[in-house]
Coordinates of C-alpha atoms in Angstrom, one line a residue:
M1 CA -16.8 23.9 2.1
E2 CA -18.9 22.8 5.0
N3 CA -17.3 21.0 7.9
Q4 CA -13.8 21.6 6.5
Y5 CA -11.1 20.3 8.8
T6 CA -8.5 22.8 9.9
P7 CA -5.3 21.0 11.2
P8 CA -4.2 22.2 14.7
K9 CA -0.8 23.7 15.2
I10 CA 0.4 20.5 16.9
W11 CA -1.1 17.1 16.1
T12 CA -2.1 14.8 19.0
H13 CA -3.2 11.2 18.8
D14 CA -7.0 10.6 19.3
A15 CA -7.6 7.0 20.0
E16 CA -11.4 7.5 20.2
S17 CA -12.1 9.0 16.7
G18 CA -9.9 7.0 14.4
G19 CA -12.1 4.0 13.8
K20 CA -11.3 0.3 14.1
W21 CA -7.5 0.5 14.4
A22 CA -7.1 3.8 16.3
S23 CA -7.1 2.1 19.7
I24 CA -4.3 -0.3 18.6
N25 CA -2.0 1.9 16.5
R26 CA 0.2 4.4 18.1
P27 CA 2.6 7.1 16.9
V28 CA 5.5 5.5 18.6
S29 CA 7.3 2.1 18.2
G30 CA 8.2 -0.6 20.6
A31 CA 6.6 -3.3 22.6
T32 CA 3.5 -2.8 24.7
H33 CA 3.7 -6.0 26.6
E34 CA 6.0 -9.0 27.3
K35 CA 5.3 -12.2 25.4
E36 CA 7.6 -14.6 23.7
L37 CA 7.0 -16.0 20.2
P38 CA 6.3 -19.7 19.8
I39 CA 8.9 -21.7 17.9
G40 CA 8.0 -24.9 15.9
K41 CA 10.1 -27.8 14.8
H42 CA 11.2 -26.5 11.4
A43 CA 14.0 -24.2 10.5
L44 CA 11.7 -21.6 8.9
Q45 CA 9.4 -19.9 11.4
L46 CA 6.9 -17.5 9.9
Y47 CA 5.0 -15.0 12.1
S48 CA 2.1 -13.6 10.1
M49 CA -1.6 -13.1 9.3
G50 CA -3.5 -14.0 6.2
T51 CA -3.8 -10.5 4.8
P52 CA -2.5 -9.8 1.3
N53 CA 1.0 -9.1 2.7
G54 CA 0.9 -12.3 4.7
Q55 CA -0.4 -14.4 1.8
K56 CA 2.6 -13.5 -0.3
I57 CA 4.9 -15.5 2.0
T58 CA 2.7 -18.5 2.6
I59 CA 2.0 -18.8 -1.2
M60 CA 5.8 -18.6 -1.8
L61 CA 6.5 -21.3 0.8
E62 CA 3.9 -23.6 -0.6
E63 CA 5.2 -23.0 -4.2
L64 CA 8.7 -23.9 -3.0
L65 CA 7.4 -27.1 -1.4
A66 CA 5.5 -27.9 -4.6
L67 CA 8.9 -27.6 -6.5
G68 CA 10.4 -30.2 -4.2
K69 CA 12.4 -27.7 -2.2
D70 CA 13.3 -28.4 1.5
A71 CA 11.2 -25.4 2.6
E72 CA 9.0 -26.9 5.4
Y73 CA 7.9 -24.3 7.9
D74 CA 5.8 -23.4 10.8
A75 CA 3.4 -20.5 10.4
H76 CA 2.2 -18.8 13.6
M77 CA -0.8 -16.5 13.6
I78 CA -0.1 -12.9 14.7
K79 CA -3.5 -11.4 15.5
I80 CA -3.0 -7.8 14.6
G81 CA -6.4 -6.8 15.7
E82 CA -5.5 -7.9 19.2
G83 CA -2.1 -6.2 19.2
D84 CA 0.1 -9.3 18.9
Q85 CA 2.5 -7.3 16.7
F86 CA 3.4 -5.2 19.7
T87 CA 4.6 -8.1 21.9
S88 CA 8.2 -8.1 23.0
G89 CA 8.9 -11.2 21.0
F90 CA 7.5 -9.9 17.7
V91 CA 9.2 -6.5 18.1
D92 CA 12.5 -8.3 18.6
I93 CA 12.2 -9.7 15.1
N94 CA 10.5 -6.7 13.5
P95 CA 10.9 -3.3 15.2
N96 CA 8.3 -1.9 12.8
S97 CA 5.6 -4.2 14.2
K98 CA 4.2 -5.2 10.9
I99 CA 3.5 -8.7 9.5
P100 CA 5.0 -10.8 8.0
A101 CA 8.3 -11.6 9.7
L102 CA 10.5 -14.7 9.2
V103 CA 13.3 -16.3 11.1
D104 CA 15.5 -19.0 9.5
H105 CA 16.9 -21.1 12.3
S106 CA 19.1 -23.1 9.9
S107 CA 21.8 -20.6 10.9
D108 CA 22.8 -20.0 14.6
D109 CA 23.2 -16.3 14.0
A110 CA 20.1 -15.9 11.9
E111 CA 19.1 -12.3 11.2
P112 CA 15.3 -12.0 11.3
I113 CA 13.7 -11.0 7.9
F114 CA 10.9 -8.5 7.7
E115 CA 9.1 -6.7 4.9
S116 CA 7.4 -9.0 2.4
A117 CA 9.6 -8.2 -0.5
S118 CA 12.7 -8.9 1.5
I119 CA 11.3 -12.2 2.6
L120 CA 10.4 -13.2 -1.0
L121 CA 13.9 -12.3 -2.2
Y122 CA 15.5 -14.2 0.7
L123 CA 13.5 -17.4 0.0
A124 CA 14.0 -17.1 -3.8
E125 CA 17.8 -16.9 -3.4
K126 CA 18.0 -19.4 -0.6
F127 CA 16.2 -22.1 -2.6
E128 CA 17.3 -20.9 -6.1
A129 CA 13.7 -20.7 -7.4
L130 CA 11.1 -18.3 -8.9
L131 CA 13.7 -15.6 -9.6
P132 CA 16.0 -15.5 -12.6
T133 CA 19.7 -15.5 -11.6
E134 CA 20.9 -12.7 -13.9
G135 CA 20.2 -10.5 -16.9
N136 CA 17.1 -8.7 -18.1
K137 CA 14.7 -11.3 -16.8
R138 CA 15.9 -10.7 -13.3
T139 CA 15.7 -7.0 -13.7
K140 CA 12.1 -7.3 -14.9
V141 CA 11.1 -9.3 -11.8
F142 CA 12.8 -6.7 -9.6
N143 CA 10.9 -3.9 -11.4
W144 CA 7.5 -5.4 -10.8
L145 CA 8.3 -6.7 -7.3
F146 CA 9.2 -3.1 -6.2
W147 CA 6.4 -1.6 -8.2
L148 CA 4.1 -3.6 -6.0
H149 CA 5.9 -2.5 -2.9
G150 CA 5.4 1.1 -3.8
S151 CA 1.8 0.7 -5.2
A152 CA 0.1 -1.5 -2.6
P153 CA 0.0 1.2 0.1
Y154 CA -2.3 3.2 -2.2
L155 CA -4.5 0.1 -2.4
G156 CA -4.4 -0.9 1.2
G157 CA -3.7 2.1 3.4
G158 CA -5.2 4.5 0.9
F159 CA -8.2 3.2 -1.1
G160 CA -9.0 0.3 1.2
H161 CA -8.9 2.4 4.4
F162 CA -11.1 5.2 3.1
Y163 CA -13.5 3.1 1.1
A164 CA -13.9 0.2 3.5
Y165 CA -12.6 0.9 7.0
A166 CA -12.7 4.6 7.8
P167 CA -15.4 5.5 10.4
E168 CA -16.8 8.1 8.0
K169 CA -16.9 8.2 4.2
F170 CA -15.4 11.3 2.6
E171 CA -15.6 12.0 -1.1
Y172 CA -12.2 13.6 -1.6
P173 CA -9.9 10.8 -0.3
I174 CA -12.0 8.1 -1.9
N175 CA -11.8 9.9 -5.3
R176 CA -8.1 10.6 -4.8
F177 CA -7.2 6.9 -4.2
T178 CA -9.7 5.5 -6.6
M179 CA -8.0 7.5 -9.4
E180 CA -4.7 6.0 -8.5
I181 CA -5.9 2.4 -8.1
K182 CA -7.6 2.6 -11.5
R183 CA -4.4 3.9 -13.0
Q184 CA -2.4 1.0 -11.4
L185 CA -4.9 -1.5 -12.7
D186 CA -4.5 -0.1 -16.2
V187 CA -0.7 -0.4 -15.9
L188 CA -1.0 -4.1 -14.9
D189 CA -3.6 -4.8 -17.5
K190 CA -1.4 -3.5 -20.3
Q191 CA 1.5 -5.4 -19.0
L192 CA -0.5 -8.7 -18.9
A193 CA -1.9 -8.0 -22.4
T194 CA 1.5 -9.2 -23.8
N195 CA 2.8 -11.4 -21.1
E196 CA 1.5 -14.6 -19.6
F197 CA 2.9 -13.7 -16.2
I198 CA 3.7 -10.3 -14.7
A199 CA 7.4 -10.2 -15.7
G200 CA 7.2 -12.2 -18.9
D201 CA 6.7 -15.9 -19.8
D202 CA 7.9 -17.3 -16.5
Y203 CA 6.1 -17.5 -13.1
S204 CA 8.1 -15.6 -10.5
I205 CA 8.0 -13.8 -7.1
A206 CA 6.6 -10.8 -8.9
D207 CA 3.3 -12.8 -9.5
I208 CA 3.4 -14.0 -5.9
A209 CA 3.8 -10.5 -4.6
I210 CA 1.2 -8.8 -6.8
W211 CA -1.6 -11.4 -6.8
P212 CA -2.7 -11.2 -3.1
W213 CA -3.4 -7.5 -3.6
Y214 CA -4.5 -6.9 -7.2
G215 CA -5.6 -10.5 -8.0
N216 CA -7.8 -10.6 -4.9
L217 CA -9.2 -7.2 -5.8
V218 CA -10.4 -8.1 -9.3
L219 CA -11.7 -11.4 -8.1
G220 CA -13.9 -9.7 -5.5
N221 CA -12.0 -10.9 -2.5
L222 CA -10.8 -7.5 -1.3
Y223 CA -13.0 -4.6 -0.1
D224 CA -16.1 -5.8 -2.0
A225 CA -15.2 -3.0 -4.5
Q226 CA -15.4 -4.9 -7.8
E227 CA -18.5 -3.0 -9.0
F228 CA -17.3 0.4 -7.8
L229 CA -13.9 -0.1 -9.6
Q230 CA -15.5 -1.8 -12.7
V231 CA -12.9 -4.5 -12.5
E232 CA -14.4 -6.5 -15.3
E233 CA -12.8 -3.9 -17.7
Y234 CA -9.4 -5.3 -16.9
T235 CA -9.7 -8.5 -18.9
H236 CA -6.0 -9.4 -18.9
I237 CA -5.8 -9.1 -15.1
Q238 CA -8.9 -11.2 -14.8
R239 CA -7.3 -13.9 -17.0
W240 CA -4.1 -13.9 -14.9
A241 CA -5.8 -13.6 -11.5
T242 CA -8.1 -16.6 -12.3
A243 CA -5.2 -18.7 -13.6
M244 CA -3.2 -17.9 -10.5
L245 CA -6.1 -19.2 -8.3
T246 CA -6.0 -22.6 -10.0
R247 CA -2.5 -23.2 -8.7
P248 CA -2.7 -25.6 -5.7
A249 CA 0.1 -23.6 -3.9
V250 CA -1.9 -20.4 -4.2
Q251 CA -5.0 -22.1 -2.8
R252 CA -3.0 -23.6 0.1
G253 CA -1.2 -20.4 0.9
C254 CA -4.4 -18.3 1.0
I255 CA -5.9 -20.1 4.0
I256 CA -2.9 -20.0 6.4
N257 CA -2.9 -17.7 9.4
R258 CA -6.5 -16.9 8.8
N259 CA -9.5 -17.0 11.1
W260 CA -12.3 -15.6 9.0
G261 CA -14.4 -16.8 6.1
E262 CA -15.7 -20.3 5.5
E263 CA -14.4 -23.2 7.6
W264 CA -12.4 -24.4 4.6
E265 CA -10.7 -21.0 4.3
Q266 CA -9.3 -20.9 7.9
L267 CA -6.1 -22.3 9.4
E268 CA -4.7 -20.2 12.2
N269 CA -1.4 -22.0 12.5
R270 CA 0.4 -24.3 10.1
H271 CA 3.0 -26.9 11.2
N272 CA 2.8 -29.5 8.4
A273 CA 1.1 -30.2 5.1
D274 CA -1.6 -32.3 6.7
D275 CA -2.8 -29.2 8.6
I276 CA -3.8 -27.6 5.2
D277 CA -5.1 -30.9 3.7
K278 CA -7.6 -31.3 6.6
V279 CA -9.0 -27.8 6.1
L280 CA -9.2 -28.0 2.3
A281 CA -11.0 -31.3 2.6
L282 CA -13.9 -29.4 4.2
K283 CA -14.5 -27.4 1.0
P284 CA -17.8 -28.3 -0.7
K285 CA -17.3 -30.4 -3.9

């Protein structure tokens, strides 16, 4: 094989050749600079960005509000492209420096919550919503919630990185991760062939977790890869993904902590419902 890479005996970090994120990411953890996090007026303080992992939590919070739960929150933008995740304030609540992270100030000794699945579970149990309380239905939701947690890195860090973001395109990793993503899509499509929602007849945190990744993918909102992946083949995912997008809470959650796209898709920081209403009012009729 021409230009075959031979790994050195000892790996060293090269910030110049790794593409868009190489100058930001590092092989060590911890803060790079001092900066406190803002704190709004509500008990729930979310620090995030409107990536698929971030959308999970803003959709969840908006769904809780739609159910009449006392889940008002402030959502503060963490600009990962500018290294906000490495500030001292953010590292204090998530030593792994990844969005999203949540702090619930309703308790004086609140333990910060990080990892999106952990946040979804925390909110579902706190507000007693969108998660069955016992039995097989609860197990099914857990199965699919953690299926997503294990599968999404193949879609994001694997397929998405090499197909969309890597500084050079290489056939082997693109083929390797495309094969896995097609298999995952087939798994989901077969599940949705006999179920209205991911874990059965009831809407749950499994849907909220999976839609920002695989729903966005088949709807053409992620990596511009719908033709490459032939997503129209997955008719049951298409049905579910489209139905999810008709939910007002999904539409609202998608625009929070976002600064790209159309003007009606961008809301860097959210402090009350009116913030979202004003942005969505800009959407062409």
